[in-house]
JSON list of C-alpha atoms in Angstrom, two decimals:
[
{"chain": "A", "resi": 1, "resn": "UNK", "atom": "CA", "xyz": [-63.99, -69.15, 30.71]},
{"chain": "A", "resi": 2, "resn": "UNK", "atom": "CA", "xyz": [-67.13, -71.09, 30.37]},
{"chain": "A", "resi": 3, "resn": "UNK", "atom": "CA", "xyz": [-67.08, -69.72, 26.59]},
{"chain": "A", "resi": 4, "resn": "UNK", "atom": "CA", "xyz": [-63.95, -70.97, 25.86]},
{"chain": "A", "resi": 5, "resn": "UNK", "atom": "CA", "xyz": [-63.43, -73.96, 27.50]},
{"chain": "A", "resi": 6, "resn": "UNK", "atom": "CA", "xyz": [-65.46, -77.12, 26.20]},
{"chain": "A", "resi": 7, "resn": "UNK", "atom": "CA", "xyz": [-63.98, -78.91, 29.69]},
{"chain": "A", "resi": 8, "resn": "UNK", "atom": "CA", "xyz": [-65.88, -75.98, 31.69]},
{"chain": "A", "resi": 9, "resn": "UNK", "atom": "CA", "xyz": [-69.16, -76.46, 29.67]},
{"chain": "A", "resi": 10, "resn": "UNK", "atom": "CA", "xyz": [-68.97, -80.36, 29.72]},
{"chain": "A", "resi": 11, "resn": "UNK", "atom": "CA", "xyz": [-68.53, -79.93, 33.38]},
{"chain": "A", "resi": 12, "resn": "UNK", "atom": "CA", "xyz": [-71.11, -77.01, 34.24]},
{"chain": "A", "resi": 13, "resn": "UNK", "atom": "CA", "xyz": [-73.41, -79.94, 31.93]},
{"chain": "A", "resi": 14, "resn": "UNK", "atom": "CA", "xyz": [-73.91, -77.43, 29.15]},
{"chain": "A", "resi": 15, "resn": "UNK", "atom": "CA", "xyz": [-72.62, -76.75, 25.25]},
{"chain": "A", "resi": 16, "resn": "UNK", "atom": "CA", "xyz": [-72.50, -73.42, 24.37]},
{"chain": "A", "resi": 17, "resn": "UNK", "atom": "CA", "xyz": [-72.80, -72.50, 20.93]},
{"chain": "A", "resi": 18, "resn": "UNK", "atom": "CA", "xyz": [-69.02, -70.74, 19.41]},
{"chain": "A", "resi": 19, "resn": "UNK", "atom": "CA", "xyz": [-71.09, -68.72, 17.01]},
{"chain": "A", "resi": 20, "resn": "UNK", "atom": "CA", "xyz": [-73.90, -67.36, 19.78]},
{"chain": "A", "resi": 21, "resn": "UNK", "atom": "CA", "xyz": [-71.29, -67.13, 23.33]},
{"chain": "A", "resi": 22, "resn": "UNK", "atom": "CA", "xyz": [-72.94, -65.65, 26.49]},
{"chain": "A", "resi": 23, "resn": "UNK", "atom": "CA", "xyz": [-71.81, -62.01, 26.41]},
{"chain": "A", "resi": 24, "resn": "UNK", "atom": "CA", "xyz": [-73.52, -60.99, 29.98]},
{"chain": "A", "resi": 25, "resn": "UNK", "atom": "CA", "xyz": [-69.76, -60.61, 32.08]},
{"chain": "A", "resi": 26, "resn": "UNK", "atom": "CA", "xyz": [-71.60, -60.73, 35.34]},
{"chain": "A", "resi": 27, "resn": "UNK", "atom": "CA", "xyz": [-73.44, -64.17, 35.12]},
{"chain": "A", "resi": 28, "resn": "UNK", "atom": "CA", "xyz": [-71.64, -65.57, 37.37]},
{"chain": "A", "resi": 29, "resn": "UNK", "atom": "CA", "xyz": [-72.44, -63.06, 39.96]},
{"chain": "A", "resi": 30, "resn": "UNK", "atom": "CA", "xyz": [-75.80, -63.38, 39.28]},
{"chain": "A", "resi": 31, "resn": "UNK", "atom": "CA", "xyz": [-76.17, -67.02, 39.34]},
{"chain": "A", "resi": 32, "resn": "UNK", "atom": "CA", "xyz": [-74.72, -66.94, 43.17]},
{"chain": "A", "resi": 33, "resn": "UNK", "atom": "CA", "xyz": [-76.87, -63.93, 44.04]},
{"chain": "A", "resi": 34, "resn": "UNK", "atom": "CA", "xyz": [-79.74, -66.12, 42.75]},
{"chain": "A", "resi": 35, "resn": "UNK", "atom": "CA", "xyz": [-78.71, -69.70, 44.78]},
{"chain": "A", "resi": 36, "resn": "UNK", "atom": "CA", "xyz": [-77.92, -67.30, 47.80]},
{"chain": "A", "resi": 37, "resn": "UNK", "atom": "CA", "xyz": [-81.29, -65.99, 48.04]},
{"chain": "A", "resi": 38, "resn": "UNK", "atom": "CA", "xyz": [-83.09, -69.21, 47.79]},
{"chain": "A", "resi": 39, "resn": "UNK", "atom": "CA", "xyz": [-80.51, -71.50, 49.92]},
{"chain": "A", "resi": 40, "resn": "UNK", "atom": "CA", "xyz": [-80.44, -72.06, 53.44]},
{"chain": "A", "resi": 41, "resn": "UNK", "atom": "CA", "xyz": [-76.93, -72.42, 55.24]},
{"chain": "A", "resi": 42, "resn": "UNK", "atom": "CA", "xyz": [-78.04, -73.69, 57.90]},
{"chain": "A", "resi": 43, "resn": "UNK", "atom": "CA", "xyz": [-79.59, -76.38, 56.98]},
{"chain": "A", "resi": 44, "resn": "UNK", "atom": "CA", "xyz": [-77.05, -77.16, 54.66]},
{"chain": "A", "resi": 45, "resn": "UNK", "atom": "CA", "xyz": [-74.49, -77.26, 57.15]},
{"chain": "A", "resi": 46, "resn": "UNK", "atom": "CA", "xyz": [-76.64, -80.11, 58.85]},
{"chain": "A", "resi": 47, "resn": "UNK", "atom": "CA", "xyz": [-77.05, -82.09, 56.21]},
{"chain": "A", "resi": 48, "resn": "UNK", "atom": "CA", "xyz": [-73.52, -81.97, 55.19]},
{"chain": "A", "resi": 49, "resn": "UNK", "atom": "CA", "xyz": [-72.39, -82.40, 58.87]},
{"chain": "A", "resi": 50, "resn": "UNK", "atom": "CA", "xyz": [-74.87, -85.40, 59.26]},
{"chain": "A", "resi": 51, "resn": "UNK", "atom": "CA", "xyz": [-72.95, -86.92, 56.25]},
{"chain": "A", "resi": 52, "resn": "UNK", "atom": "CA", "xyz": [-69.83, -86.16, 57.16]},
{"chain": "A", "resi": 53, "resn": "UNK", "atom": "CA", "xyz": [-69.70, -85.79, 60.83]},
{"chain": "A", "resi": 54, "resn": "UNK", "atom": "CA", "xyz": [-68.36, -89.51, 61.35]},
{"chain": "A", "resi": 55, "resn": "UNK", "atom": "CA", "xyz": [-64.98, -88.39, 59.15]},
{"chain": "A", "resi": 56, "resn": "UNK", "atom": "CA", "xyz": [-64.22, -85.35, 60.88]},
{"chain": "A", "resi": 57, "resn": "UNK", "atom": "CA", "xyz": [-61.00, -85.18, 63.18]},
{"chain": "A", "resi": 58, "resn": "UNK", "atom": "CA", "xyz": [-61.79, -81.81, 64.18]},
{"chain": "A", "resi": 59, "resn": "UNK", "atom": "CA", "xyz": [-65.66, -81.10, 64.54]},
{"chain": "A", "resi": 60, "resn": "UNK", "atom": "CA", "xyz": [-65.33, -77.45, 65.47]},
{"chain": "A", "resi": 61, "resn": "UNK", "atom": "CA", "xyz": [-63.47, -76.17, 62.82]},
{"chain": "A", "resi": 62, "resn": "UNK", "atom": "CA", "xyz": [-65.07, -74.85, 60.08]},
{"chain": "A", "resi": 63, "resn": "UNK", "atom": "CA", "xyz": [-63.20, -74.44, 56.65]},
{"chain": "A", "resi": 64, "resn": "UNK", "atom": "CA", "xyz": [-64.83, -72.90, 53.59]},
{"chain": "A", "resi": 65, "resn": "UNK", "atom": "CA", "xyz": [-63.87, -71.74, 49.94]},
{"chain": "A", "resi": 66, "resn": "UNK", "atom": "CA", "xyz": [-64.39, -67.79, 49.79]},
{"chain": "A", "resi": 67, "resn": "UNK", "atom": "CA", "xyz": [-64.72, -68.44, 46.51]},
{"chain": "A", "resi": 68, "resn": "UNK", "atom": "CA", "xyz": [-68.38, -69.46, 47.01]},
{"chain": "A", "resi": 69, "resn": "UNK", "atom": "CA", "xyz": [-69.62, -66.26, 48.70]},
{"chain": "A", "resi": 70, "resn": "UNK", "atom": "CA", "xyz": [-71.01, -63.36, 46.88]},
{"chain": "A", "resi": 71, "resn": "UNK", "atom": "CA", "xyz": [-68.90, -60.02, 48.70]},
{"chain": "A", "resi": 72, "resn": "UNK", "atom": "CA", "xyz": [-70.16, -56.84, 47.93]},
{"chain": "A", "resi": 73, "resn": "UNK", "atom": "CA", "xyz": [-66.87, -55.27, 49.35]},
{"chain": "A", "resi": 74, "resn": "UNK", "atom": "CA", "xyz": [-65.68, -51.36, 48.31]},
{"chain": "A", "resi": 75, "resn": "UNK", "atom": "CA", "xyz": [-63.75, -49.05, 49.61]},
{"chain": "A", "resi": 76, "resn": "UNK", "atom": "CA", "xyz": [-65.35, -46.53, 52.02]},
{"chain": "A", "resi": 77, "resn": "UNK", "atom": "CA", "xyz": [-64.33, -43.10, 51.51]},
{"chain": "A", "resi": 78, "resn": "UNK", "atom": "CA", "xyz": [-65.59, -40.35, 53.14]},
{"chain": "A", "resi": 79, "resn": "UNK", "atom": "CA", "xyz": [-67.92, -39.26, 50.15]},
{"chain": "A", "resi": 80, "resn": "UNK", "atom": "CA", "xyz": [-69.67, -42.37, 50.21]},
{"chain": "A", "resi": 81, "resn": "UNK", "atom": "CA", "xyz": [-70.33, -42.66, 53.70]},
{"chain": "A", "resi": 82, "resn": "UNK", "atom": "CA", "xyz": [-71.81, -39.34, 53.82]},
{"chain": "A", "resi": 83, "resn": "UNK", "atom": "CA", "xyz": [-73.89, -39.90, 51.08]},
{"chain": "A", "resi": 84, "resn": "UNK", "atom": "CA", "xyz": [-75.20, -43.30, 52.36]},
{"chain": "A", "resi": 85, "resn": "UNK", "atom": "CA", "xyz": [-76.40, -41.10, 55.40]},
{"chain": "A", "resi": 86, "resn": "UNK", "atom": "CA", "xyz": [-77.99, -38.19, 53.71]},
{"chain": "A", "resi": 87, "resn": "UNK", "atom": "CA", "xyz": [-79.80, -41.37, 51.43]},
{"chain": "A", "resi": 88, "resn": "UNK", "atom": "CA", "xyz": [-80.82, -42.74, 54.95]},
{"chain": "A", "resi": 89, "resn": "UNK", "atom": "CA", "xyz": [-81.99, -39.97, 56.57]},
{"chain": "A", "resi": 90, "resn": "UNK", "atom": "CA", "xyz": [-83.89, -39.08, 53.39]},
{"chain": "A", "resi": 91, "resn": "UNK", "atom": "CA", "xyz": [-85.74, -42.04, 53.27]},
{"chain": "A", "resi": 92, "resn": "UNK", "atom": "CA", "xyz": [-86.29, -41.25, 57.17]},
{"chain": "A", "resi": 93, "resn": "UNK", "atom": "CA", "xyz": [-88.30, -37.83, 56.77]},
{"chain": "A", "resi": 94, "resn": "UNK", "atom": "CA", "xyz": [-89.65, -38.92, 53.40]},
{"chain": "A", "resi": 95, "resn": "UNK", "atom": "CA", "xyz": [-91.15, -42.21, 55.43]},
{"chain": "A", "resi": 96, "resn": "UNK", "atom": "CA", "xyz": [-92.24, -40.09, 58.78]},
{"chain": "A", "resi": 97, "resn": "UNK", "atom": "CA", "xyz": [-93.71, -37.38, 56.73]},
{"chain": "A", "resi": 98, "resn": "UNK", "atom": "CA", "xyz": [-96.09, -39.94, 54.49]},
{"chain": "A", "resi": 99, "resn": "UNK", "atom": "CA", "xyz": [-96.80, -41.57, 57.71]},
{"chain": "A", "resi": 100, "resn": "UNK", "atom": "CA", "xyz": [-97.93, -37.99, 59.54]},
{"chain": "A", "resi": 101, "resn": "UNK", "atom": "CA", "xyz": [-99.39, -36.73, 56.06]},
{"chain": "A", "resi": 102, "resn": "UNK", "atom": "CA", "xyz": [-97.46, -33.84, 57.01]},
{"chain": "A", "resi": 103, "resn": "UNK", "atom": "CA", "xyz": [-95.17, -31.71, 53.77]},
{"chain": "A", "resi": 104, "resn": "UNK", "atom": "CA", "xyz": [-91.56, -33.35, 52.97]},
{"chain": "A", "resi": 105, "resn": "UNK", "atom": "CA", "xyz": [-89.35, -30.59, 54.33]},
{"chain": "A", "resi": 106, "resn": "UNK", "atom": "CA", "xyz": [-87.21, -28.26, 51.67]},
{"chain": "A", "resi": 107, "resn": "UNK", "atom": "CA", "xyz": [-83.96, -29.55, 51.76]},
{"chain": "A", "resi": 108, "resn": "UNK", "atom": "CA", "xyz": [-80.93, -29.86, 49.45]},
{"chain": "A", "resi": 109, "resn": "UNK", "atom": "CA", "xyz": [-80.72, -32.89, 48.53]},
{"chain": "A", "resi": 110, "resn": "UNK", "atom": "CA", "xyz": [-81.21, -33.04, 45.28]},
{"chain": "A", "resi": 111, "resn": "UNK", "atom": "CA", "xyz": [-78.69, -30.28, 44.40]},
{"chain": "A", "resi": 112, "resn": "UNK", "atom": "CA", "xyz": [-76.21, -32.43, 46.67]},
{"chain": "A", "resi": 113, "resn": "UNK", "atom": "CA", "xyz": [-77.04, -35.68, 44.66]},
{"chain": "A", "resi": 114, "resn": "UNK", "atom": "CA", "xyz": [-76.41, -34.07, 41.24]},
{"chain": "A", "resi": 115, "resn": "UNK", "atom": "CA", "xyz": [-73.42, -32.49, 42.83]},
{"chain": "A", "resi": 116, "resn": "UNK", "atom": "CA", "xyz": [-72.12, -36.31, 44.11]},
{"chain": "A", "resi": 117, "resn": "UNK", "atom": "CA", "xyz": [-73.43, -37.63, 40.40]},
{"chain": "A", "resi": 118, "resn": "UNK", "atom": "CA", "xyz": [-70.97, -35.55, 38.68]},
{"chain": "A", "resi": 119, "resn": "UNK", "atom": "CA", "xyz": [-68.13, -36.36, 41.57]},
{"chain": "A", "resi": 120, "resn": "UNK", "atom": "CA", "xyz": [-68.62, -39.83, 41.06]},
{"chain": "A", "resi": 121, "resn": "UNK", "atom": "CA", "xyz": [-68.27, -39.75, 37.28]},
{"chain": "A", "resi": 122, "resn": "UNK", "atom": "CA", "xyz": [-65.06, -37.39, 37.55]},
{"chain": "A", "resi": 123, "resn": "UNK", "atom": "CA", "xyz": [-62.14, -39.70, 36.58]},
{"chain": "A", "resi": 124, "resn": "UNK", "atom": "CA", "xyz": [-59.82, -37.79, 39.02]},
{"chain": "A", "resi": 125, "resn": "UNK", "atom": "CA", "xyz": [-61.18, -36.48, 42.14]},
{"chain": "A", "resi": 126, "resn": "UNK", "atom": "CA", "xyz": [-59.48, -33.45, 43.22]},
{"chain": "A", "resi": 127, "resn": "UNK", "atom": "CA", "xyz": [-58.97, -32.44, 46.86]},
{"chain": "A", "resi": 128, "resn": "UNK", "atom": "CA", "xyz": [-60.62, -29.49, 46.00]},
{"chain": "A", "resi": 129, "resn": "UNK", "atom": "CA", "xyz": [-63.64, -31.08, 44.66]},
{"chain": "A", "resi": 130, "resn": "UNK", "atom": "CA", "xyz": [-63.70, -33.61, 47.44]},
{"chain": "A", "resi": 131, "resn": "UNK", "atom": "CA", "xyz": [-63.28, -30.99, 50.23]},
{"chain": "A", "resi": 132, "resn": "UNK", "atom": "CA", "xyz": [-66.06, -29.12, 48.25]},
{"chain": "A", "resi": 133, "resn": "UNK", "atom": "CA", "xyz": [-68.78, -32.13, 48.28]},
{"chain": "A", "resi": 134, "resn": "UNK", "atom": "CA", "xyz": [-67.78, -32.98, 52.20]},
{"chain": "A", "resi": 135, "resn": "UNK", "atom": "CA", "xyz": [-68.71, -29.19, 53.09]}
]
């Protein structure tokens, strides 16, 4: 939108160029991500209550656009929950080994990680396949 709409630049305070547009689709994302990381809610809930706080009717209720938050929502099938363990656990014995200067254990893990590679890029996922990677 900001490439197409001279309103949106003049508003964002910025004139993009027709012939050079921004082409990064995730700037957006990554403009929050950077504000978020740097910005304290806290305190600006103070500040903004400290302004506001006289106009208020009801102080305890708290109203805010969800369109301001970064959500790193997805849908957790089993698959992925499994695999976010076995990465855990990983890091676990990889972490307590270094620290005991002791061998990392043979395991399987990367033969399960190509294995959950290839899953992931399957456009279907068969129950067969799925049933296969749970095993």
């Amino acid at each position: 939108m900001l490439n197409g709409s001279i309103h949106m630049q003049m508003f964002c305070g910025m004139l993009i160029d027709p012939a050079r547009p921004i082409k990064d689709r995730k700037i957006v994302s990554a403009i929050r991500n950077r504000i978020a990381s740097v910005m304290d809610i806290r305190e600006l809930q103070k500040i903004l209550y400290g302004r506001w706080g006289g106009s208020l009717d009801d102080k305890d209720l708290c109203l805010t656009d969800a369109t301001c938050y970064e959500s790193h929502l997805r849908f957790p099938t089993d698959v992925k929950l499994l695999w976010e363990c076995c990465e855990g656990l990983q890091s676990l014995v990889a972490k307590t080994c270094k620290t005991l200067k002791e061998r990392l254990p043979r395991n399987k893990y990367r033969d399960i990680d190509r294995a959950r590679l290839a899953y992931a890029k399957q456009r279907k996922h068969t129950k067969a396949a799925t049933d296969k990677l749970l095993r």
